[in-house]
């Protein structure tokens, strides 16, 4: 569903952010994207939601290629991708449900459908009782749940999470991580960037490790495309990439 | 209500101070432009008034048959440049002189002043060249003794009008340019204040057109309000000047409406440019 083929990215100012990265993420898969700060994790996520374009190589998402995609085709693709960030990025003057509804309103969803969809997704993330709270009235973990609800409300194929637990304490981190696992169990692929190695090690999900813009390790390189949660680690040790 | 309109009004509600500030800034830049406009309109009106008095006067030789002068008046009236022709007989000339120069009325005796044909030109034909051409045609009549049309005066007036037009256009463009820049910057502030919203809209797949719409409406409304406020300010100034300084002319209603709409249009364009630039960057 997401395929990187020899992708390099060079920002106009600054060194190479990505250097010849190739991998493939299957439908419904859960994968970690790890590595130190500046390794290229966020750049990979940006290339997926077309916040950036590759300098070389090709990124294919849901059958659409970065090489031929026009600017006007980008919104349609983004409606099939959910994105959450470390700093939540909620609109401070809107309640939890208004923040989620906003994502539906701006893509022209009929009003009659917005209410039920928002209620369903807020229940899914465990925030039905706080639907009318403003972001500053919520804890960090709860704000991130609102952000996840907003990302999920359009039933995306994949949820991209850029350090979603980076600002949270351990308890909230566990809660958010469990929520992402539940979302994945319902069939949504999840690609989660994190430098929290403890979190990564507690599971046996596929791990893509980045360093200096290169993909230096892919635990799923020899593994079946959709590892079942709780299954033993794939045991892959080579640093090659699956194209 | 349409979402774009709702979002535009929400922007006003959410940041009332910033919105008031941008409307006031727009109003004052348009006010400066409006004041200049008032000066230009009044100068033009004054010049028009003076120009209306551009007149070619041909003095008729004594003893000319009335039929000849009447025929000439008919001919001259047919010239396309000519607005009106009037024959002033010797008697009428004397009466006028006595009326206008009351204290010297005893000096004037019958027969002292010649009859004359007075020609006023149509608007747009009062330049020195046309005046000279008509004067020459006038001279061709045998019975015309002398021609007066204040050659130097017409030349000076014409130059003054040219200078006023050039200065008017230059200053007008500068004022309009400054207004556009100020309004553009104010709207850019509004766009930057909402960059997070724009970012989220893009992230969840809103189209550029959809993102632009509330900003365009907001810019249009701010321009419109700024324009109305500027109009009110110029009216207050006009009334004040009329009361304490000199009697002035105000904008004609159509021009006033045009000015307000121009403010709204500048707001719309400023928004389009600011949002467009922002969207290209994010």
Coordinates of C-alpha atoms in Angstrom, one line a residue, chain B residues 43-265:
Chain B
X43 CA -9.3 70.8 -8.6
X44 CA -10.9 69.3 -11.6
X45 CA -14.2 71.0 -10.9
X46 CA -12.4 74.3 -10.5
X47 CA -10.5 73.9 -13.7
X48 CA -13.7 72.8 -15.5
X49 CA -15.4 75.9 -14.3
X50 CA -12.6 78.1 -15.5
X51 CA -12.4 76.2 -18.8
X52 CA -16.1 76.7 -19.4
X53 CA -15.3 80.4 -19.8
X54 CA -12.9 79.8 -22.7
X55 CA -14.5 82.0 -25.4
X56 CA -13.7 83.2 -28.8
X57 CA -15.0 86.6 -29.6
X58 CA -15.1 88.0 -33.1
X59 CA -15.8 91.7 -33.5
X60 CA -18.1 92.6 -36.4
X61 CA -17.1 95.6 -38.6
X62 CA -19.4 98.5 -38.4
X63 CA -22.0 98.6 -41.2
X64 CA -22.1 94.9 -41.8
X65 CA -25.5 93.7 -43.0
X66 CA -27.4 91.8 -40.2
X67 CA -28.2 89.0 -42.8
X68 CA -24.4 88.4 -43.2
X69 CA -23.8 88.1 -39.5
X70 CA -26.9 85.8 -39.0
X71 CA -25.7 83.6 -41.8
X72 CA -22.2 83.4 -40.2
X73 CA -23.7 82.5 -36.8
X74 CA -25.6 79.7 -38.4
X75 CA -22.4 78.4 -40.1
X76 CA -20.3 78.6 -37.0
X77 CA -22.9 76.8 -34.9
X78 CA -22.6 73.9 -37.3
X79 CA -18.9 73.3 -36.5
X80 CA -18.6 70.1 -34.5
X81 CA -16.3 71.7 -31.9
X82 CA -18.7 74.5 -31.1
X83 CA -21.0 74.4 -28.2
X84 CA -22.8 77.7 -28.5
X85 CA -22.8 80.8 -30.6
X86 CA -24.2 84.1 -29.6
X87 CA -24.6 87.3 -31.5
X88 CA -24.2 90.4 -29.4
X89 CA -25.5 93.5 -31.1
X90 CA -24.1 96.9 -30.6
X91 CA -27.0 97.8 -28.3
X92 CA -26.6 94.6 -26.2
X93 CA -22.8 95.2 -26.0
X94 CA -23.5 98.7 -24.6
X95 CA -26.1 97.4 -22.1
X96 CA -23.7 94.8 -20.9
X97 CA -20.8 97.3 -20.5
X98 CA -23.0 99.6 -18.6
X99 CA -24.2 96.8 -16.3
X100 CA -20.8 95.3 -15.7
X101 CA -19.0 98.6 -15.3
X102 CA -21.7 100.6 -13.5
X103 CA -19.5 103.5 -12.3
X104 CA -18.3 104.2 -15.8
X105 CA -21.7 103.9 -17.5
X106 CA -21.7 107.6 -18.6
X107 CA -18.5 107.0 -20.5
X108 CA -20.2 104.6 -22.9
X109 CA -22.1 106.1 -25.7
X110 CA -24.1 104.4 -28.4
X111 CA -22.0 103.2 -31.3
X112 CA -18.8 103.0 -29.3
X113 CA -18.9 99.3 -28.9
X114 CA -19.0 97.0 -31.9
X115 CA -21.3 94.0 -32.3
X116 CA -19.6 90.7 -31.8
X117 CA -20.1 86.9 -32.3
X118 CA -19.2 85.0 -29.2
X119 CA -18.3 81.3 -29.5
X120 CA -18.0 78.8 -26.7
X121 CA -16.5 75.4 -27.4
X122 CA -17.7 72.0 -26.4
X123 CA -16.0 70.1 -23.5
X124 CA -12.9 68.4 -24.8
X125 CA -12.3 71.0 -27.6
X126 CA -11.0 73.7 -25.3
X127 CA -7.3 73.0 -25.9
X128 CA -5.2 75.8 -27.4
X129 CA -4.8 74.1 -30.8
X130 CA -8.6 73.8 -31.3
X131 CA -9.2 77.3 -30.1
X132 CA -6.6 78.6 -32.6
X133 CA -8.2 76.6 -35.5
X134 CA -11.7 77.9 -34.7
X135 CA -10.3 81.5 -34.4
X136 CA -8.7 81.2 -37.9
X137 CA -11.9 79.9 -39.4
X138 CA -13.6 82.8 -37.8
X139 CA -11.1 85.3 -39.2
X140 CA -11.9 84.1 -42.8
X141 CA -15.2 86.1 -42.6
X142 CA -14.5 89.6 -44.3
X143 CA -16.7 91.4 -41.8
X144 CA -14.7 90.2 -38.8
X145 CA -12.4 93.0 -37.7
X146 CA -10.7 91.5 -34.8
X147 CA -10.6 88.2 -32.8
X148 CA -10.0 87.9 -29.1
X149 CA -9.6 84.6 -27.3
X150 CA -6.9 85.2 -24.6
X151 CA -4.3 83.0 -26.3
X152 CA -1.8 83.1 -23.5
X153 CA -4.5 82.5 -20.9
X154 CA -5.8 79.4 -22.7
X155 CA -2.3 78.1 -23.1
X156 CA -1.6 78.5 -19.4
X157 CA -4.9 76.9 -18.4
X158 CA -4.3 74.0 -20.6
X159 CA -0.8 73.4 -19.2
X160 CA -2.2 73.6 -15.7
X161 CA -4.7 71.0 -16.5
X162 CA -2.1 68.7 -18.0
X163 CA 0.1 69.1 -14.9
X164 CA -2.8 68.5 -12.6
X165 CA -3.8 65.4 -14.5
X166 CA -0.2 64.0 -14.5
X167 CA 0.3 64.8 -10.8
X168 CA -3.1 63.3 -10.1
X169 CA -2.4 60.1 -11.8
X170 CA 1.0 59.7 -10.3
X171 CA -0.1 60.5 -6.7
X172 CA -3.2 58.4 -7.2
X173 CA -1.2 55.4 -8.2
X174 CA 1.2 55.9 -5.3
X175 CA -1.7 56.2 -2.8
X176 CA -3.4 53.2 -4.3
X177 CA -0.2 51.2 -4.3
X178 CA 0.4 52.1 -0.6
X179 CA -3.2 51.1 0.2
X180 CA -2.7 47.7 -1.6
X181 CA 0.5 47.0 0.3
X182 CA -1.0 48.0 3.6
X183 CA -4.1 46.0 3.1
X184 CA -2.1 43.0 1.8
X185 CA 0.1 43.1 4.9
X186 CA -2.9 43.3 7.2
X187 CA -4.5 40.3 5.6
X188 CA -1.2 38.5 5.6
X189 CA -1.3 38.9 9.4
X190 CA -4.7 37.3 9.5
X191 CA -3.5 34.5 7.3
X192 CA -0.5 33.9 9.5
X193 CA -2.7 34.0 12.7
X194 CA -4.6 31.1 11.2
X195 CA -1.7 29.1 9.8
X196 CA -2.4 26.2 12.1
X197 CA -5.9 26.0 10.9
X198 CA -4.7 26.1 7.3
X199 CA -2.2 23.4 8.1
X200 CA -4.8 21.1 9.6
X201 CA -7.2 21.8 6.7
X202 CA -4.5 20.7 4.2
X203 CA -3.6 17.7 6.3
X204 CA -7.1 16.3 6.3
X205 CA -7.5 16.8 2.6
X206 CA -9.3 20.1 2.1
X207 CA -8.8 21.5 -1.4
X208 CA -6.9 24.8 -2.0
X209 CA -10.1 26.4 -3.2
X210 CA -11.9 25.3 0.0
X211 CA -9.1 26.7 2.2
X212 CA -9.1 30.0 0.2
X213 CA -12.8 30.7 0.3
X214 CA -13.2 31.9 4.0
X215 CA -10.1 34.1 3.6
X216 CA -11.4 35.6 0.4
X217 CA -14.7 36.3 2.1
X218 CA -12.9 37.8 5.1
X219 CA -10.7 40.0 3.0
X220 CA -13.7 41.2 0.9
X221 CA -15.7 42.0 4.1
X222 CA -12.7 43.8 5.7
X223 CA -12.2 45.8 2.5
X224 CA -15.9 46.6 2.3
X225 CA -16.0 47.7 6.0
X226 CA -12.7 49.6 5.6
X227 CA -14.1 51.3 2.5
X228 CA -17.3 52.4 4.2
X229 CA -15.4 53.7 7.2
X230 CA -13.1 55.6 4.8
X231 CA -16.1 57.0 3.0
X232 CA -17.5 58.2 6.3
X233 CA -14.2 59.8 7.3
X234 CA -13.9 61.6 4.0
X235 CA -17.5 62.8 4.4
X236 CA -16.8 64.2 7.9
X237 CA -13.7 65.9 6.5
X238 CA -15.6 67.3 3.6
X239 CA -18.3 68.7 5.9
X240 CA -15.7 70.2 8.2
X241 CA -13.9 71.8 5.3
X242 CA -17.2 73.1 3.9
X243 CA -18.1 74.6 7.2
X244 CA -14.9 76.2 8.2
X245 CA -12.7 76.6 5.1
X246 CA -14.0 76.6 1.6
X247 CA -17.1 75.2 -0.2
X248 CA -16.0 72.0 -1.8
X249 CA -17.5 69.3 -4.0
X250 CA -18.0 65.8 -2.7
X251 CA -17.8 62.5 -4.7
X252 CA -20.8 61.8 -6.9
X253 CA -22.7 58.8 -5.5
X254 CA -21.5 56.5 -8.3
X255 CA -17.9 57.4 -7.5
X256 CA -18.5 56.8 -3.8
X257 CA -19.9 53.4 -4.4
X258 CA -17.1 52.6 -6.8
X259 CA -14.6 53.6 -4.1
X260 CA -16.1 51.3 -1.5
X261 CA -16.2 48.5 -4.0
X262 CA -12.6 49.1 -4.9
X263 CA -11.8 48.8 -1.2
X264 CA -13.6 45.4 -1.1
X265 CA -11.8 44.4 -4.3

